[in-house]
């Protein structure tokens, strides 16, 4: 059995819970998220010598996003049901991302919209950083954020979204969060 790089092991121990929360919010199911994260960490381990010291979080987030989209496309073609199954419970504390209404609203979004909101508002990445992680343009991040927040407002109600600081006007979400964000 190959020896595990101690830096890689320390990274996984320190970041696993945070990365799992991101994966859960991206795919909406804790069991799928665990599988998704495990696969992403295996891919990271293969490339640790190249990626390890240079922003491994960004590398893992990109893997999570792309693998989740691939999974979503496969299951969308395979699974056709008359009723939407109840979401499984998450195993985190009482933070906002744990709320059933937020989870349900996130499930109403496309995987790309969900990823944009998770990266922008949970991970607190800038539009440019989000675009880099997802491999899209900043304009795509802006438009996906706008559409996703509008859908969240439809599902949760405008007051719910605005109370939590995810406000957006015609100039985009960054004007509400400070310059350069």
PDB file of C-alpha atoms in Angstrom:
ATOM      1  CA  UNK A   1       0.000   0.000   0.000  1.00  0.00           C
ATOM      2  CA  UNK A   2       1.329   3.441  -0.957  1.00  0.00           C
ATOM      3  CA  UNK A   3       2.333   5.887   1.750  1.00  0.00           C
ATOM      4  CA  UNK A   4      -0.020   8.874   2.158  1.00  0.00           C
ATOM      5  CA  UNK A   5       1.585  12.299   1.961  1.00  0.00           C
ATOM      6  CA  UNK A   6       1.377  13.827   5.466  1.00  0.00           C
ATOM      7  CA  UNK A   7       0.448  17.243   4.028  1.00  0.00           C
ATOM      8  CA  UNK A   8      -2.420  15.670   2.079  1.00  0.00           C
ATOM      9  CA  UNK A   9      -3.647  13.807   5.185  1.00  0.00           C
ATOM     10  CA  UNK A  10      -3.524  17.036   7.228  1.00  0.00           C
ATOM     11  CA  UNK A  11      -5.405  18.908   4.492  1.00  0.00           C
ATOM     12  CA  UNK A  12      -8.158  16.271   4.393  1.00  0.00           C
ATOM     13  CA  UNK A  13      -8.497  16.209   8.201  1.00  0.00           C
ATOM     14  CA  UNK A  14      -8.702  19.995   8.350  1.00  0.00           C
ATOM     15  CA  UNK A  15     -11.019  20.621   5.392  1.00  0.00           C
ATOM     16  CA  UNK A  16     -13.189  17.510   5.083  1.00  0.00           C
ATOM     17  CA  UNK A  17     -16.194  18.776   7.064  1.00  0.00           C
ATOM     18  CA  UNK A  18     -16.227  22.100   5.216  1.00  0.00           C
ATOM     19  CA  UNK A  19     -15.895  20.428   1.815  1.00  0.00           C
ATOM     20  CA  UNK A  20     -18.644  17.952   2.708  1.00  0.00           C
ATOM     21  CA  UNK A  21     -21.005  20.825   3.541  1.00  0.00           C
ATOM     22  CA  UNK A  22     -20.289  22.329   0.114  1.00  0.00           C
ATOM     23  CA  UNK A  23     -20.903  18.975  -1.574  1.00  0.00           C
ATOM     24  CA  UNK A  24     -24.190  18.486   0.298  1.00  0.00           C
ATOM     25  CA  UNK A  25     -25.427  21.901  -0.752  1.00  0.00           C
ATOM     26  CA  UNK A  26     -24.390  21.274  -4.351  1.00  0.00           C
ATOM     27  CA  UNK A  27     -26.076  17.904  -4.721  1.00  0.00           C
ATOM     28  CA  UNK A  28     -28.752  18.043  -2.014  1.00  0.00           C
ATOM     29  CA  UNK A  29     -28.187  14.602  -0.525  1.00  0.00           C
ATOM     30  CA  UNK A  30     -25.705  13.791   2.237  1.00  0.00           C
ATOM     31  CA  UNK A  31     -24.994  10.267   0.966  1.00  0.00           C
ATOM     32  CA  UNK A  32     -24.372  11.404  -2.596  1.00  0.00           C
ATOM     33  CA  UNK A  33     -22.277  14.257  -1.225  1.00  0.00           C
ATOM     34  CA  UNK A  34     -20.100  11.845   0.734  1.00  0.00           C
ATOM     35  CA  UNK A  35     -19.499   9.811  -2.425  1.00  0.00           C
ATOM     36  CA  UNK A  36     -18.869  12.947  -4.457  1.00  0.00           C
ATOM     37  CA  UNK A  37     -16.352  14.254  -1.925  1.00  0.00           C
ATOM     38  CA  UNK A  38     -14.603  10.908  -1.636  1.00  0.00           C
ATOM     39  CA  UNK A  39     -14.156  10.753  -5.402  1.00  0.00           C
ATOM     40  CA  UNK A  40     -12.899  14.351  -5.443  1.00  0.00           C
ATOM     41  CA  UNK A  41     -10.362  13.635  -2.695  1.00  0.00           C
ATOM     42  CA  UNK A  42      -9.114  10.567  -4.573  1.00  0.00           C
ATOM     43  CA  UNK A  43      -8.583  12.754  -7.643  1.00  0.00           C
ATOM     44  CA  UNK A  44      -6.834  15.348  -5.492  1.00  0.00           C
ATOM     45  CA  UNK A  45      -4.574  12.672  -3.986  1.00  0.00           C
ATOM     46  CA  UNK A  46      -3.478  11.608  -7.475  1.00  0.00           C
ATOM     47  CA  UNK A  47      -2.431  15.187  -8.267  1.00  0.00           C
ATOM     48  CA  UNK A  48      -1.369  16.355  -4.794  1.00  0.00           C
ATOM     49  CA  UNK A  49       2.275  16.886  -5.772  1.00  0.00           C
ATOM     50  CA  UNK A  50       1.135  19.315  -8.473  1.00  0.00           C
ATOM     51  CA  UNK A  51      -1.803  20.954  -6.640  1.00  0.00           C
ATOM     52  CA  UNK A  52      -1.006  20.535  -2.928  1.00  0.00           C
ATOM     53  CA  UNK A  53       0.636  23.852  -2.192  1.00  0.00           C
ATOM     54  CA  UNK A  54      -1.353  25.862  -4.723  1.00  0.00           C
ATOM     55  CA  UNK A  55      -4.981  26.336  -3.615  1.00  0.00           C
ATOM     56  CA  UNK A  56      -6.243  22.768  -3.163  1.00  0.00           C
ATOM     57  CA  UNK A  57      -9.701  24.071  -2.099  1.00  0.00           C
ATOM     58  CA  UNK A  58     -10.242  25.609  -5.525  1.00  0.00           C
ATOM     59  CA  UNK A  59      -9.165  22.372  -7.190  1.00  0.00           C
ATOM     60  CA  UNK A  60     -11.549  20.286  -5.033  1.00  0.00           C
ATOM     61  CA  UNK A  61     -14.465  22.705  -5.555  1.00  0.00           C
ATOM     62  CA  UNK A  62     -13.956  22.491  -9.315  1.00  0.00           C
ATOM     63  CA  UNK A  63     -13.959  18.683  -9.157  1.00  0.00           C
ATOM     64  CA  UNK A  64     -17.090  18.692  -6.969  1.00  0.00           C
ATOM     65  CA  UNK A  65     -18.888  21.008  -9.362  1.00  0.00           C
ATOM     66  CA  UNK A  66     -17.962  19.141 -12.544  1.00  0.00           C
ATOM     67  CA  UNK A  67     -18.562  15.676 -11.093  1.00  0.00           C
ATOM     68  CA  UNK A  68     -21.921  16.774  -9.655  1.00  0.00           C
ATOM     69  CA  UNK A  69     -23.027  18.097 -13.055  1.00  0.00           C
ATOM     70  CA  UNK A  70     -21.960  14.813 -14.667  1.00  0.00           C
ATOM     71  CA  UNK A  71     -23.875  12.823 -12.042  1.00  0.00           C
ATOM     72  CA  UNK A  72     -26.922  15.038 -12.420  1.00  0.00           C
ATOM     73  CA  UNK A  73     -26.944  14.561 -16.202  1.00  0.00           C
ATOM     74  CA  UNK A  74     -26.686  10.791 -15.848  1.00  0.00           C
ATOM     75  CA  UNK A  75     -29.394  10.462 -13.211  1.00  0.00           C
ATOM     76  CA  UNK A  76     -31.680  12.913 -14.985  1.00  0.00           C
ATOM     77  CA  UNK A  77     -31.663  10.628 -17.986  1.00  0.00           C
ATOM     78  CA  UNK A  78     -32.101   7.493 -15.863  1.00  0.00           C
ATOM     79  CA  UNK A  79     -34.710   8.531 -13.292  1.00  0.00           C
ATOM     80  CA  UNK A  80     -38.182   9.644 -14.251  1.00  0.00           C
ATOM     81  CA  UNK A  81     -40.724   9.739 -11.441  1.00  0.00           C
ATOM     82  CA  UNK A  82     -44.147  11.203 -10.897  1.00  0.00           C
ATOM     83  CA  UNK A  83     -43.309  12.520  -7.426  1.00  0.00           C
ATOM     84  CA  UNK A  84     -40.268  14.269  -6.058  1.00  0.00           C
ATOM     85  CA  UNK A  85     -38.762  12.253  -3.190  1.00  0.00           C
ATOM     86  CA  UNK A  86     -38.460  13.849   0.231  1.00  0.00           C
ATOM     87  CA  UNK A  87     -34.954  15.216   0.819  1.00  0.00           C
ATOM     88  CA  UNK A  88     -32.877  13.293   3.330  1.00  0.00           C
ATOM     89  CA  UNK A  89     -31.861  15.072   6.507  1.00  0.00           C
ATOM     90  CA  UNK A  90     -28.435  16.663   6.772  1.00  0.00           C
ATOM     91  CA  UNK A  91     -26.124  15.968   9.676  1.00  0.00           C
ATOM     92  CA  UNK A  92     -24.827  19.430  10.515  1.00  0.00           C
ATOM     93  CA  UNK A  93     -25.601  21.969  13.215  1.00  0.00           C
ATOM     94  CA  UNK A  94     -28.404  24.516  13.179  1.00  0.00           C
ATOM     95  CA  UNK A  95     -26.703  26.824  10.630  1.00  0.00           C
ATOM     96  CA  UNK A  96     -28.802  28.443   7.896  1.00  0.00           C
ATOM     97  CA  UNK A  97     -27.788  25.849   5.306  1.00  0.00           C
ATOM     98  CA  UNK A  98     -29.391  23.176   7.501  1.00  0.00           C
ATOM     99  CA  UNK A  99     -32.858  24.622   7.258  1.00  0.00           C
ATOM    100  CA  UNK A 100     -35.339  22.474   5.416  1.00  0.00           C
ATOM    101  CA  UNK A 101     -36.774  25.444   3.546  1.00  0.00           C
ATOM    102  CA  UNK A 102     -33.366  26.467   2.191  1.00  0.00           C
ATOM    103  CA  UNK A 103     -32.539  22.899   1.199  1.00  0.00           C
ATOM    104  CA  UNK A 104     -35.881  22.577  -0.573  1.00  0.00           C
ATOM    105  CA  UNK A 105     -35.387  25.903  -2.352  1.00  0.00           C
ATOM    106  CA  UNK A 106     -31.864  24.928  -3.415  1.00  0.00           C
ATOM    107  CA  UNK A 107     -33.278  21.758  -4.945  1.00  0.00           C
ATOM    108  CA  UNK A 108     -35.490  23.912  -7.167  1.00  0.00           C
ATOM    109  CA  UNK A 109     -32.354  25.321  -8.830  1.00  0.00           C
ATOM    110  CA  UNK A 110     -30.228  23.818 -11.553  1.00  0.00           C
ATOM    111  CA  UNK A 111     -26.900  22.358 -10.428  1.00  0.00           C
ATOM    112  CA  UNK A 112     -25.040  25.334 -11.902  1.00  0.00           C
ATOM    113  CA  UNK A 113     -27.277  27.847 -10.108  1.00  0.00           C
ATOM    114  CA  UNK A 114     -26.895  25.912  -6.863  1.00  0.00           C
ATOM    115  CA  UNK A 115     -23.112  25.843  -7.254  1.00  0.00           C
ATOM    116  CA  UNK A 116     -22.989  29.597  -7.920  1.00  0.00           C
ATOM    117  CA  UNK A 117     -25.002  30.391  -4.783  1.00  0.00           C
ATOM    118  CA  UNK A 118     -22.986  28.010  -2.625  1.00  0.00           C
ATOM    119  CA  UNK A 119     -19.693  29.439  -3.835  1.00  0.00           C
ATOM    120  CA  UNK A 120     -20.792  33.082  -3.683  1.00  0.00           C
ATOM    121  CA  UNK A 121     -22.724  33.137  -0.415  1.00  0.00           C
ATOM    122  CA  UNK A 122     -21.526  30.155   1.632  1.00  0.00           C
ATOM    123  CA  UNK A 123     -17.922  30.135   0.473  1.00  0.00           C
ATOM    124  CA  UNK A 124     -17.948  33.947   0.162  1.00  0.00           C
ATOM    125  CA  UNK A 125     -16.011  33.880  -3.107  1.00  0.00           C
ATOM    126  CA  UNK A 126     -15.930  36.886  -5.403  1.00  0.00           C
ATOM    127  CA  UNK A 127     -17.587  36.741  -8.802  1.00  0.00           C
ATOM    128  CA  UNK A 128     -14.164  36.331 -10.396  1.00  0.00           C
ATOM    129  CA  UNK A 129     -13.175  33.491  -8.052  1.00  0.00           C
ATOM    130  CA  UNK A 130     -16.504  31.756  -8.616  1.00  0.00           C
ATOM    131  CA  UNK A 131     -16.089  32.068 -12.387  1.00  0.00           C
ATOM    132  CA  UNK A 132     -12.609  30.578 -12.121  1.00  0.00           C
ATOM    133  CA  UNK A 133     -13.763  27.627  -9.998  1.00  0.00           C
ATOM    134  CA  UNK A 134     -16.652  26.860 -12.333  1.00  0.00           C
ATOM    135  CA  UNK A 135     -14.748  27.538 -15.531  1.00  0.00           C
ATOM    136  CA  UNK A 136     -17.282  30.099 -16.746  1.00  0.00           C
ATOM    137  CA  UNK A 137     -17.280  33.835 -17.415  1.00  0.00           C
ATOM    138  CA  UNK A 138     -18.005  36.455 -14.765  1.00  0.00           C
ATOM    139  CA  UNK A 139     -21.104  37.374 -16.774  1.00  0.00           C
ATOM    140  CA  UNK A 140     -22.363  33.809 -16.425  1.00  0.00           C
ATOM    141  CA  UNK A 141     -21.819  33.975 -12.660  1.00  0.00           C
ATOM    142  CA  UNK A 142     -23.782  37.246 -12.515  1.00  0.00           C
ATOM    143  CA  UNK A 143     -26.670  35.932 -14.605  1.00  0.00           C
ATOM    144  CA  UNK A 144     -26.818  32.579 -12.788  1.00  0.00           C
ATOM    145  CA  UNK A 145     -26.782  34.415  -9.433  1.00  0.00           C
ATOM    146  CA  UNK A 146     -29.585  36.690 -10.555  1.00  0.00           C
ATOM    147  CA  UNK A 147     -31.759  33.857 -11.834  1.00  0.00           C
ATOM    148  CA  UNK A 148     -31.023  31.654  -8.814  1.00  0.00           C
ATOM    149  CA  UNK A 149     -31.827  34.397  -6.298  1.00  0.00           C
ATOM    150  CA  UNK A 150     -35.029  35.206  -8.157  1.00  0.00           C
ATOM    151  CA  UNK A 151     -36.005  31.527  -7.973  1.00  0.00           C
ATOM    152  CA  UNK A 152     -35.093  31.431  -4.267  1.00  0.00           C
ATOM    153  CA  UNK A 153     -37.315  34.494  -3.728  1.00  0.00           C
ATOM    154  CA  UNK A 154     -40.158  32.729  -5.551  1.00  0.00           C
ATOM    155  CA  UNK A 155     -39.804  29.617  -3.419  1.00  0.00           C
ATOM    156  CA  UNK A 156     -38.959  31.189  -0.037  1.00  0.00           C
ATOM    157  CA  UNK A 157     -40.567  34.588  -0.371  1.00  0.00           C
ATOM    158  CA  UNK A 158     -38.821  37.907  -0.907  1.00  0.00           C
ATOM    159  CA  UNK A 159     -38.801  38.797   2.788  1.00  0.00           C
ATOM    160  CA  UNK A 160     -36.998  35.579   3.743  1.00  0.00           C
ATOM    161  CA  UNK A 161     -34.201  36.152   1.219  1.00  0.00           C
ATOM    162  CA  UNK A 162     -33.797  39.854   1.971  1.00  0.00           C
ATOM    163  CA  UNK A 163     -33.705  39.278   5.745  1.00  0.00           C
ATOM    164  CA  UNK A 164     -30.652  37.083   5.260  1.00  0.00           C
ATOM    165  CA  UNK A 165     -28.618  39.549   3.227  1.00  0.00           C
ATOM    166  CA  UNK A 166     -28.834  37.897  -0.167  1.00  0.00           C
ATOM    167  CA  UNK A 167     -30.321  41.034  -1.698  1.00  0.00           C
ATOM    168  CA  UNK A 168     -29.775  41.928  -5.287  1.00  0.00           C
ATOM    169  CA  UNK A 169     -30.824  44.842  -7.412  1.00  0.00           C
ATOM    170  CA  UNK A 170     -30.423  45.584 -11.101  1.00  0.00           C
ATOM    171  CA  UNK A 171     -26.689  46.198 -10.713  1.00  0.00           C
ATOM    172  CA  UNK A 172     -26.026  42.748  -9.219  1.00  0.00           C
ATOM    173  CA  UNK A 173     -25.322  41.209  -5.852  1.00  0.00           C
ATOM    174  CA  UNK A 174     -21.876  42.733  -5.427  1.00  0.00           C
ATOM    175  CA  UNK A 175     -23.200  46.224  -4.820  1.00  0.00           C
ATOM    176  CA  UNK A 176     -24.916  44.921  -1.677  1.00  0.00           C
ATOM    177  CA  UNK A 177     -21.792  43.196  -0.364  1.00  0.00           C
ATOM    178  CA  UNK A 178     -19.130  45.863  -0.809  1.00  0.00           C
ATOM    179  CA  UNK A 179     -16.845  46.991  -3.571  1.00  0.00           C
ATOM    180  CA  UNK A 180     -14.732  44.406  -5.278  1.00  0.00           C
ATOM    181  CA  UNK A 181     -16.706  41.451  -4.011  1.00  0.00           C
TER     182      UNK A 181
END
